mmCIF file of N, CA and C in Angstrom:
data_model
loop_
_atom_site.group_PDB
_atom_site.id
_atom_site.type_symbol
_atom_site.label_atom_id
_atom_site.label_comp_id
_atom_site.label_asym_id
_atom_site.label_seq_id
_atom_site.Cartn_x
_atom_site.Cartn_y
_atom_site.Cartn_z
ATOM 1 N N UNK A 1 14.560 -7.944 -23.772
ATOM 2 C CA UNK A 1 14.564 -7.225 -22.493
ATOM 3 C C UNK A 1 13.155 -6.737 -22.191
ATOM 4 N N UNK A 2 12.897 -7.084 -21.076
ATOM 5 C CA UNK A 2 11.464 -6.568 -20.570
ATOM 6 C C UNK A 2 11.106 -4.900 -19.787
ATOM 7 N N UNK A 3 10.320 -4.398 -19.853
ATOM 8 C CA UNK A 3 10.042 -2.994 -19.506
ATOM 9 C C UNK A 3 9.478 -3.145 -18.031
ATOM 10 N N UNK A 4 10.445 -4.133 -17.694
ATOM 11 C CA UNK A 4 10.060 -4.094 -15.863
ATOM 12 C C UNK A 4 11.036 -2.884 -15.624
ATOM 13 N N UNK A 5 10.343 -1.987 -14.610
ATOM 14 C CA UNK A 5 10.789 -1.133 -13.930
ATOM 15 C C UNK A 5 11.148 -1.663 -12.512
ATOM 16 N N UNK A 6 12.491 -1.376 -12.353
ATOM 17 C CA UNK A 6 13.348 -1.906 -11.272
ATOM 18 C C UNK A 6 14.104 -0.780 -10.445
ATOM 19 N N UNK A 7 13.729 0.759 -10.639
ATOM 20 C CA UNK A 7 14.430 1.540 -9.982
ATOM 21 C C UNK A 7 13.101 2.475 -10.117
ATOM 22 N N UNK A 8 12.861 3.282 -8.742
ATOM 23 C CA UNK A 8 11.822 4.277 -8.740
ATOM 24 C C UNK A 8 12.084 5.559 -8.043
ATOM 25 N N UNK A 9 12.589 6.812 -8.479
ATOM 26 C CA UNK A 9 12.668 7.797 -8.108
ATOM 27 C C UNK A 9 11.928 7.926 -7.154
ATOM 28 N N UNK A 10 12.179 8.962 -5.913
ATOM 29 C CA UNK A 10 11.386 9.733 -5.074
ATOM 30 C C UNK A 10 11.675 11.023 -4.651
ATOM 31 N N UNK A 11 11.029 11.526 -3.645
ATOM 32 C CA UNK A 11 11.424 12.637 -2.913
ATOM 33 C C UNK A 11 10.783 12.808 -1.470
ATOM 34 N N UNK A 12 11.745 12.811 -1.255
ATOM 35 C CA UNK A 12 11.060 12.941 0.867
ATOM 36 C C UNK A 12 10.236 14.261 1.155
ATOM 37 N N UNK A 13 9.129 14.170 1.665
ATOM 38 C CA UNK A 13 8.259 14.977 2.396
ATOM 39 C C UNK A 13 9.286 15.882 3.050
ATOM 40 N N UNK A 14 10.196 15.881 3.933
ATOM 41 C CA UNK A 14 11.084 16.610 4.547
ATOM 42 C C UNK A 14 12.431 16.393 4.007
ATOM 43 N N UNK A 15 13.030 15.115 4.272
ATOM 44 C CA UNK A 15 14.410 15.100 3.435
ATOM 45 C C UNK A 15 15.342 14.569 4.720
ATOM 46 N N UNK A 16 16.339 13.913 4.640
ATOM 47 C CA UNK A 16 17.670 13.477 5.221
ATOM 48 C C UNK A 16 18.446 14.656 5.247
ATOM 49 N N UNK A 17 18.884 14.715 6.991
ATOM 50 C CA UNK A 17 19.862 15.826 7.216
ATOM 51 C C UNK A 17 20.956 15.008 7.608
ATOM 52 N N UNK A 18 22.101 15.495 6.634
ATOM 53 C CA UNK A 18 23.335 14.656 7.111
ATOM 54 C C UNK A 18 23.966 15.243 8.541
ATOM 55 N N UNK A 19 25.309 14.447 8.999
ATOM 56 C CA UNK A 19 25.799 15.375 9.978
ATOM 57 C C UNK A 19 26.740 16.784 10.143
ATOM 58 N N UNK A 20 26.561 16.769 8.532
ATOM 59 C CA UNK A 20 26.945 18.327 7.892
ATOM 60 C C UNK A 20 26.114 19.301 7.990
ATOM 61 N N UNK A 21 24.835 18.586 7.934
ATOM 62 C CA UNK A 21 23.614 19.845 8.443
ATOM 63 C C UNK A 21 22.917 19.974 6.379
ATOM 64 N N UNK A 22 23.701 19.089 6.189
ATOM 65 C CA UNK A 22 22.930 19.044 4.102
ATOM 66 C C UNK A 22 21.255 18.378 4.724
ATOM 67 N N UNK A 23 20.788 18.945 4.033
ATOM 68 C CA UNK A 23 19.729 18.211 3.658
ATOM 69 C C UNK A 23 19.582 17.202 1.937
ATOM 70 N N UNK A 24 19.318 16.285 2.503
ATOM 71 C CA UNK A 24 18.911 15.084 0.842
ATOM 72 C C UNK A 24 17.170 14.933 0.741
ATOM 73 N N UNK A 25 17.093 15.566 -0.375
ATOM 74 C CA UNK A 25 15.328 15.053 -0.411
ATOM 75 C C UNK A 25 15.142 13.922 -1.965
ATOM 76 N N UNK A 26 16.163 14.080 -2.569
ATOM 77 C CA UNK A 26 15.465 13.055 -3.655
ATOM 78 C C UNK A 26 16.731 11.961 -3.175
ATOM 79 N N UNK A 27 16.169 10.358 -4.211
ATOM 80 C CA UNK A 27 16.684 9.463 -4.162
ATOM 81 C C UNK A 27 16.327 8.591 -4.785
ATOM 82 N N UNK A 28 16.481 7.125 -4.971
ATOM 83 C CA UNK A 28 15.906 6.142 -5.569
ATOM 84 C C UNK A 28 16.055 4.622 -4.508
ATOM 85 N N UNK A 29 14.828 4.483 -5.156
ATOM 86 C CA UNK A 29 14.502 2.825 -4.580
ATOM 87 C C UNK A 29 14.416 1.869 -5.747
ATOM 88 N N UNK A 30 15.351 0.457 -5.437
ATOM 89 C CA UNK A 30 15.206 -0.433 -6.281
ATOM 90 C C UNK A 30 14.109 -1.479 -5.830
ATOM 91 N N UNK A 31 13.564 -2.144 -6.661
ATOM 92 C CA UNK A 31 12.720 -3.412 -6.189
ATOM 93 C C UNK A 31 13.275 -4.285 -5.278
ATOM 94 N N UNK A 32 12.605 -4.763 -4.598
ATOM 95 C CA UNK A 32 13.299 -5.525 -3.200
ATOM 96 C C UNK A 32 13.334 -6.860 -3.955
ATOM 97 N N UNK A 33 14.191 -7.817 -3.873
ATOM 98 C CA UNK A 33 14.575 -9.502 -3.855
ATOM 99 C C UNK A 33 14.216 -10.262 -2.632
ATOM 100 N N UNK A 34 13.546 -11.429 -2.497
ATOM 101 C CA UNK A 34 13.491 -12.135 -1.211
ATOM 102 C C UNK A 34 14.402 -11.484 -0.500
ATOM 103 N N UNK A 35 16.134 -11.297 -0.667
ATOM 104 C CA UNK A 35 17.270 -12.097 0.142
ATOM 105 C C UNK A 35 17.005 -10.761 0.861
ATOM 106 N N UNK A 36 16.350 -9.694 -0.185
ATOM 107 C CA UNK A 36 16.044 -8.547 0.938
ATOM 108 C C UNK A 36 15.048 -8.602 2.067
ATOM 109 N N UNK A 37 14.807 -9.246 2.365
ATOM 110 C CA UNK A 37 13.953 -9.560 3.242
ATOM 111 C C UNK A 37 14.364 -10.704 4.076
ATOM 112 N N UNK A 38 15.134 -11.782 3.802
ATOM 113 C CA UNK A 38 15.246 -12.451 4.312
ATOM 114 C C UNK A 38 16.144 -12.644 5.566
ATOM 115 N N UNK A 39 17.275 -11.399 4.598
ATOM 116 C CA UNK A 39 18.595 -11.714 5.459
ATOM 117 C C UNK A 39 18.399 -10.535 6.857
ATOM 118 N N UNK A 40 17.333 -9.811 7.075
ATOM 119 C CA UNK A 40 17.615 -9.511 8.035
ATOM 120 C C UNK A 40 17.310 -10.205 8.954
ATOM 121 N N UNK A 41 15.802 -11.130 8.966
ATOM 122 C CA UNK A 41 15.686 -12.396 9.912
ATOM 123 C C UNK A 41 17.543 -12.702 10.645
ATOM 124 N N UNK A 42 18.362 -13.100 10.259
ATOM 125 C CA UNK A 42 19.334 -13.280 10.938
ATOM 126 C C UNK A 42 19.957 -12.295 11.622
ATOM 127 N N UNK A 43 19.900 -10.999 11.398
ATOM 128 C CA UNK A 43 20.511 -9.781 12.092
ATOM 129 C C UNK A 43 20.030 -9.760 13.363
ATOM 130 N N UNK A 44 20.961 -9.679 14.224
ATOM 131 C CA UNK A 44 20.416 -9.630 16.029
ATOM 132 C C UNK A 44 19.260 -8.492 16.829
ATOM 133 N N UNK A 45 19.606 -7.565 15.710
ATOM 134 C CA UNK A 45 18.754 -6.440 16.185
ATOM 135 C C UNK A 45 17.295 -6.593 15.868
ATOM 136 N N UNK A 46 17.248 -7.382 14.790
ATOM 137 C CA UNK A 46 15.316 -7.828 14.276
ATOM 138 C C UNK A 46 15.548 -9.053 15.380
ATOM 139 N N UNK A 47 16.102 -9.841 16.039
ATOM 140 C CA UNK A 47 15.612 -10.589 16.962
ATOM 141 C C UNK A 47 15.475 -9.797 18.727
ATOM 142 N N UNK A 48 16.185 -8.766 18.306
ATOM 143 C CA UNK A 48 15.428 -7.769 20.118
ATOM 144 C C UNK A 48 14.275 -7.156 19.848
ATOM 145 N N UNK A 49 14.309 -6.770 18.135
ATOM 146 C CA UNK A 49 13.033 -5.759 17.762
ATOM 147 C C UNK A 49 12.776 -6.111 16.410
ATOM 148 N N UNK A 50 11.585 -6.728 16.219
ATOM 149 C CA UNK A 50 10.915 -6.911 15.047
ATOM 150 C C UNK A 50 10.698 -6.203 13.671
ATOM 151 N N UNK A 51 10.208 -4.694 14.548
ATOM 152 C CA UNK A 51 10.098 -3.849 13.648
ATOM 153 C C UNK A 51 11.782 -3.123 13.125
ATOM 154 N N UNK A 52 12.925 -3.445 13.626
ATOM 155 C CA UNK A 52 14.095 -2.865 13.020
ATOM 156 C C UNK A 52 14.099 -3.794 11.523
ATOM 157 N N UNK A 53 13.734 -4.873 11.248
ATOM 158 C CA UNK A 53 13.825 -5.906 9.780
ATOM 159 C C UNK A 53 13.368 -4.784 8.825
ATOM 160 N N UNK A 54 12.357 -3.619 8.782
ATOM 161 C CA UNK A 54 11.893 -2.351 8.333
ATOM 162 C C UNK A 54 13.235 -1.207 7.702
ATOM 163 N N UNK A 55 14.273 -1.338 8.527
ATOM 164 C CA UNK A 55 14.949 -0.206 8.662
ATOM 165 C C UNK A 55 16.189 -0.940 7.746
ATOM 166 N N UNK A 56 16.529 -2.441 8.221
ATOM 167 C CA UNK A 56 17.304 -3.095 7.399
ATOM 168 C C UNK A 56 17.029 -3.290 6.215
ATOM 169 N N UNK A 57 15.646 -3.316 5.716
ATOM 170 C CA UNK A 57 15.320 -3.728 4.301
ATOM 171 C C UNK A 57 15.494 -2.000 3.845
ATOM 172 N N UNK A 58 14.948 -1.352 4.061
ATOM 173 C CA UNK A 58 14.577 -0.387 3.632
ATOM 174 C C UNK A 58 16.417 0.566 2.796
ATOM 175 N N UNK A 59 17.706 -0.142 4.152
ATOM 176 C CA UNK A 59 18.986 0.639 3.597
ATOM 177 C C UNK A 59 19.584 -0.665 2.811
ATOM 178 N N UNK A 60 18.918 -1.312 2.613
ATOM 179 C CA UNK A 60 18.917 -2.381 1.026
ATOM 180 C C UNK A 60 18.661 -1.808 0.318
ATOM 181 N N UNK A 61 17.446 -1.749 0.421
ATOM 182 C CA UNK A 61 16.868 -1.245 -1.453
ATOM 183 C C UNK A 61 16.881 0.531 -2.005
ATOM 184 N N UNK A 62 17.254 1.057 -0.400
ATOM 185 C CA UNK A 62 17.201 2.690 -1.070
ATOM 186 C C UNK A 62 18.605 3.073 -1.789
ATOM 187 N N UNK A 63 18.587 3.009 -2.787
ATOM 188 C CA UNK A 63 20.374 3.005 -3.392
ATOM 189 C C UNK A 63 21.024 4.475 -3.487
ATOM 190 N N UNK A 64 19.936 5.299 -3.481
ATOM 191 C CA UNK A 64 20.573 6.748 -3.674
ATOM 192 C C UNK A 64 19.286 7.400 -2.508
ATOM 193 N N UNK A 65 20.386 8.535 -2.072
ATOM 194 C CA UNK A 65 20.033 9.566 -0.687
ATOM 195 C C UNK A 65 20.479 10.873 -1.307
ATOM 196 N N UNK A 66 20.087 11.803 -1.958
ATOM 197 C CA UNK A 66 21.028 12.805 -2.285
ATOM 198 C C UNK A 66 22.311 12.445 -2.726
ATOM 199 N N UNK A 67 23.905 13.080 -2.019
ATOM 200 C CA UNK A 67 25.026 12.824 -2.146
ATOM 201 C C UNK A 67 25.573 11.612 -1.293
ATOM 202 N N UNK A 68 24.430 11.568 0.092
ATOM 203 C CA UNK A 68 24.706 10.326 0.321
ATOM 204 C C UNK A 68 25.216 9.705 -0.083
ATOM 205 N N UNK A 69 26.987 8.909 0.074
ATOM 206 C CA UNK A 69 27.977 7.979 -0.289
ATOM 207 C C UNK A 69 26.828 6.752 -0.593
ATOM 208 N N UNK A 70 26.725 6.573 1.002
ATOM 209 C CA UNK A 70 25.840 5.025 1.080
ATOM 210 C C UNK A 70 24.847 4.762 2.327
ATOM 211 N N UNK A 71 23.790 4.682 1.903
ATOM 212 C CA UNK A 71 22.532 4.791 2.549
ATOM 213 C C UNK A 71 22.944 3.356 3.254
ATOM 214 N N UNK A 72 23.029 3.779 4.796
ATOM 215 C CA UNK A 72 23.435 2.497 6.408
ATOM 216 C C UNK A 72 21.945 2.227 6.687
ATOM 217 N N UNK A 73 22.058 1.354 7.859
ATOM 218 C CA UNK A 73 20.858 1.649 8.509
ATOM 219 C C UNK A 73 20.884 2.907 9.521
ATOM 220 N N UNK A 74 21.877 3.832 9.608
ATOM 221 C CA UNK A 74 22.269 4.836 10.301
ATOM 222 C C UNK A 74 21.627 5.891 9.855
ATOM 223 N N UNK A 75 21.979 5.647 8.527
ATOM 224 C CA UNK A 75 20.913 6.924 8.172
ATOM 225 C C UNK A 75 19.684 6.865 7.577
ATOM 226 N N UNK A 76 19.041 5.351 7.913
ATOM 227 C CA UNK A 76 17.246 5.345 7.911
ATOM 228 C C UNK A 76 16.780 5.894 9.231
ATOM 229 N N UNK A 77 17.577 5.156 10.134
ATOM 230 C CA UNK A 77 17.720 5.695 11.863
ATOM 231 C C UNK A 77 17.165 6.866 11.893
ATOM 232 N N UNK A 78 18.256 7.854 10.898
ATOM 233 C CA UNK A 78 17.839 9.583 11.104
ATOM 234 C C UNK A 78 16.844 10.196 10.167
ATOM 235 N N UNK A 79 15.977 9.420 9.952
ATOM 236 C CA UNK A 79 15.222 9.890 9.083
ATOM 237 C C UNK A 79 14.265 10.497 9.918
ATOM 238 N N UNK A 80 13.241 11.821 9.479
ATOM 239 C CA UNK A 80 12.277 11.953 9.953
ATOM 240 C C UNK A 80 11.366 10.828 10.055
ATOM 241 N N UNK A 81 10.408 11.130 11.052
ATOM 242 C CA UNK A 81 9.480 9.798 11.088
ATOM 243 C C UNK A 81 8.581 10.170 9.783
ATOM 244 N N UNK A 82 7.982 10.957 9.276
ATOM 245 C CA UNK A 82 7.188 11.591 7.886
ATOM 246 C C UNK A 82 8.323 10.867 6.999
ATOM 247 N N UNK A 83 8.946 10.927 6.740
ATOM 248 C CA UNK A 83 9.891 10.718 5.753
ATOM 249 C C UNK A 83 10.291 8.976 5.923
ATOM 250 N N UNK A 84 10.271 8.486 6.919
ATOM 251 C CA UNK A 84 10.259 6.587 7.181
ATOM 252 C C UNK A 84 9.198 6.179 6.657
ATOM 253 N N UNK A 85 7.753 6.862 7.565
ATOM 254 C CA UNK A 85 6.832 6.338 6.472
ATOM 255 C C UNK A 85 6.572 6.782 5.183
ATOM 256 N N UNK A 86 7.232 7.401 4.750
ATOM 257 C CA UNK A 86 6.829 7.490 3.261
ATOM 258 C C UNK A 86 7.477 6.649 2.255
ATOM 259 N N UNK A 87 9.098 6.093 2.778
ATOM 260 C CA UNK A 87 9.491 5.281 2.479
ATOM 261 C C UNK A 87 8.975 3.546 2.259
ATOM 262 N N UNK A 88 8.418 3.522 3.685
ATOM 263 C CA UNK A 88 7.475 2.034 4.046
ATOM 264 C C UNK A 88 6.657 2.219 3.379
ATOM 265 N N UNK A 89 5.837 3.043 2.865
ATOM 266 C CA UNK A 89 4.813 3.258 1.819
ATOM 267 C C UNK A 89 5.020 3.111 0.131
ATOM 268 N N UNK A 90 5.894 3.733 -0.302
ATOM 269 C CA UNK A 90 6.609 3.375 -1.283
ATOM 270 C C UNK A 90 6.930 2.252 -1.569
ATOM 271 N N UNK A 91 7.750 1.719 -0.630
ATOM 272 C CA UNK A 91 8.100 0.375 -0.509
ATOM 273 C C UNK A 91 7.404 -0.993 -0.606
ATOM 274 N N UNK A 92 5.865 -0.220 -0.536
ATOM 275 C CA UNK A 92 5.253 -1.533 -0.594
ATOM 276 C C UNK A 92 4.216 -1.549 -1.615
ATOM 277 N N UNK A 93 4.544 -0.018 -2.352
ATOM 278 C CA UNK A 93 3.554 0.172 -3.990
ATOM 279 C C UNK A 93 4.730 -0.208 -4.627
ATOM 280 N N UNK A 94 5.763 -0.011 -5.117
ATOM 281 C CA UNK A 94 6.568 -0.347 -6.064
ATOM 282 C C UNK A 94 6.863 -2.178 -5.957
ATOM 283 N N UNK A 95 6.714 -2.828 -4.919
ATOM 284 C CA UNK A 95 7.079 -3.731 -4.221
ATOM 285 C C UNK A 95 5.456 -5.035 -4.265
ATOM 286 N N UNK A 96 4.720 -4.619 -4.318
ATOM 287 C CA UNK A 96 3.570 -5.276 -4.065
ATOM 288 C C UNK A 96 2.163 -4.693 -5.016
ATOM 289 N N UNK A 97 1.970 -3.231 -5.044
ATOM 290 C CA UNK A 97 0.723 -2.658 -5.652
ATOM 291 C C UNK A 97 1.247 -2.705 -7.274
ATOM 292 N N UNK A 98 0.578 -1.541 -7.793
ATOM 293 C CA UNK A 98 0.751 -0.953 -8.755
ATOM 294 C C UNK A 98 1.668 0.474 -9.375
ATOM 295 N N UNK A 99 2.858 0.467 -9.343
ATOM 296 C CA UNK A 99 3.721 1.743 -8.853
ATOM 297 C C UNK A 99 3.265 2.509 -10.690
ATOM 298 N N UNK A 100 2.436 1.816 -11.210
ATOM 299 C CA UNK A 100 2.279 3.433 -12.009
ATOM 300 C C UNK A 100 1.071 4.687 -10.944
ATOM 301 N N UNK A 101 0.614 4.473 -10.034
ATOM 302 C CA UNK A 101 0.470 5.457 -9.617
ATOM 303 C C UNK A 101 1.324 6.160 -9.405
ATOM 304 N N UNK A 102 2.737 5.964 -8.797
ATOM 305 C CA UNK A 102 3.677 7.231 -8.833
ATOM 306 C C UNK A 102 3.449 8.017 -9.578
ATOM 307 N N UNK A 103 2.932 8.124 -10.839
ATOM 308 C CA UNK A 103 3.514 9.090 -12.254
ATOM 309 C C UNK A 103 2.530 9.860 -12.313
ATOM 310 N N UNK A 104 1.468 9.401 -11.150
ATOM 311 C CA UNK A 104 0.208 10.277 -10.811
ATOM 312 C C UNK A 104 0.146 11.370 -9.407
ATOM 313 N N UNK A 105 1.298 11.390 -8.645
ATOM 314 C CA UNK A 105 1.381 12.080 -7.933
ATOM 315 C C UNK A 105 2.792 13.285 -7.909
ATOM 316 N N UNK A 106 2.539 14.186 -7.301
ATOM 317 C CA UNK A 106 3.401 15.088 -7.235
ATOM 318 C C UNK A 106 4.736 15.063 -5.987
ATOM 319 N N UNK A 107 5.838 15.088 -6.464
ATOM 320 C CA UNK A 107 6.881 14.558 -5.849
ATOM 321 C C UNK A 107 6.935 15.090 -4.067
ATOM 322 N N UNK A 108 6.788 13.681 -3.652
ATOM 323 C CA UNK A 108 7.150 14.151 -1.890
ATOM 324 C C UNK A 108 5.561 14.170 -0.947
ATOM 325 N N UNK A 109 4.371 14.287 -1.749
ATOM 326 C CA UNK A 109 3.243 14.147 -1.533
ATOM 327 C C UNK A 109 2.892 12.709 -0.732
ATOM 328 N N UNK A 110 1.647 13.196 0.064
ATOM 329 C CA UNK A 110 1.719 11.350 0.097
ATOM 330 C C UNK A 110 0.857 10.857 -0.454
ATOM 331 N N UNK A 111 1.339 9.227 -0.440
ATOM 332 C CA UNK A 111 0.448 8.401 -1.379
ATOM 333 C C UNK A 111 -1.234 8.157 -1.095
ATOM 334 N N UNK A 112 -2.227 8.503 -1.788
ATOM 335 C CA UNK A 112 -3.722 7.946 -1.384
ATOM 336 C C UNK A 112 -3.459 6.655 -0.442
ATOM 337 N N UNK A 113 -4.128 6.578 0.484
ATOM 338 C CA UNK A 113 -4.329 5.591 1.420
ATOM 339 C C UNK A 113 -4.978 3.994 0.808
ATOM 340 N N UNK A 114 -5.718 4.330 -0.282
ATOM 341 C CA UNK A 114 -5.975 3.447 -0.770
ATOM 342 C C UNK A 114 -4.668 2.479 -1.523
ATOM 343 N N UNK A 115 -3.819 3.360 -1.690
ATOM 344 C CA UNK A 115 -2.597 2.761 -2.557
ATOM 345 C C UNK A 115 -1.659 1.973 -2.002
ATOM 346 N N UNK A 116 -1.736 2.360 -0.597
ATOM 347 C CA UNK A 116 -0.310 1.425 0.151
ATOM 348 C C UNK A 116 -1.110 0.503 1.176
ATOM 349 N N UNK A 117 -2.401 -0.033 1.079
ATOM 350 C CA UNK A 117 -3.092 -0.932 2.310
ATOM 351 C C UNK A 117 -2.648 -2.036 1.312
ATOM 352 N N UNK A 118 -2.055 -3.409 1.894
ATOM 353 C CA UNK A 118 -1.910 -4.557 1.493
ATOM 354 C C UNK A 118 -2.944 -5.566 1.701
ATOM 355 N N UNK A 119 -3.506 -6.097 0.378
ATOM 356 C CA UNK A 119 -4.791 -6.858 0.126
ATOM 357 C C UNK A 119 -5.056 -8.060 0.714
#
């Protein structure tokens, strides 16, 4: 068994307010698979809007929201915008960079700018 890390804790800058009025600030993201990416290409809503393929990948791979049952694209929808991008940011160090910087920052912070520009 290999010491690939495939699940990465976080914590939102602000946090997910359910429609209970809870707030969720921690959670986890798994590593994305092509099919995560792929299969939203077919979803109708990335063919009116490009940038929704973002919101679809993103309630793929985020597996835990707080108590959140199950992270929709409904409730990336309601995310703060601080809190989307921090996700899209994440998403593309654990996903593409080097995600041992995580273990160098303090939870909910954001990432150095240098860390999430794609090469």
């Amino acid at each position: 068994m290999s010491g690939l890390q495939t699940e990465f804790p976080f914590t939102l800058p602000k946090g997910y307010v359910d429609d209970d009025g809870t707030l969720h600030k921690t959670g986890i993201m798994r590593l994305a698979c092509a099919r995560d990416e792929i299969e939203p290409l077919r979803d109708g809503r990335v063919k009116e809007n490009e940038a929704y393929a973002t919101v679809i990948v993103l309630a793929r791979v985020v597996t835990q929201l707080g108590t959140v049952s199950r992270v929709t694209t409904k409730t990336i929808e309601s995310l703060f915008v601080s809190d989307f991008s921090y996700l899209q940011d994440l998403y593309r160090i654990v996903n593409f960079q080097d995600p041992s910087i995580l273990d160098t920052l303090e939870p909910g912070t954001p990432f150095p700018q240098a860390s999430v520009e794609v090469g």
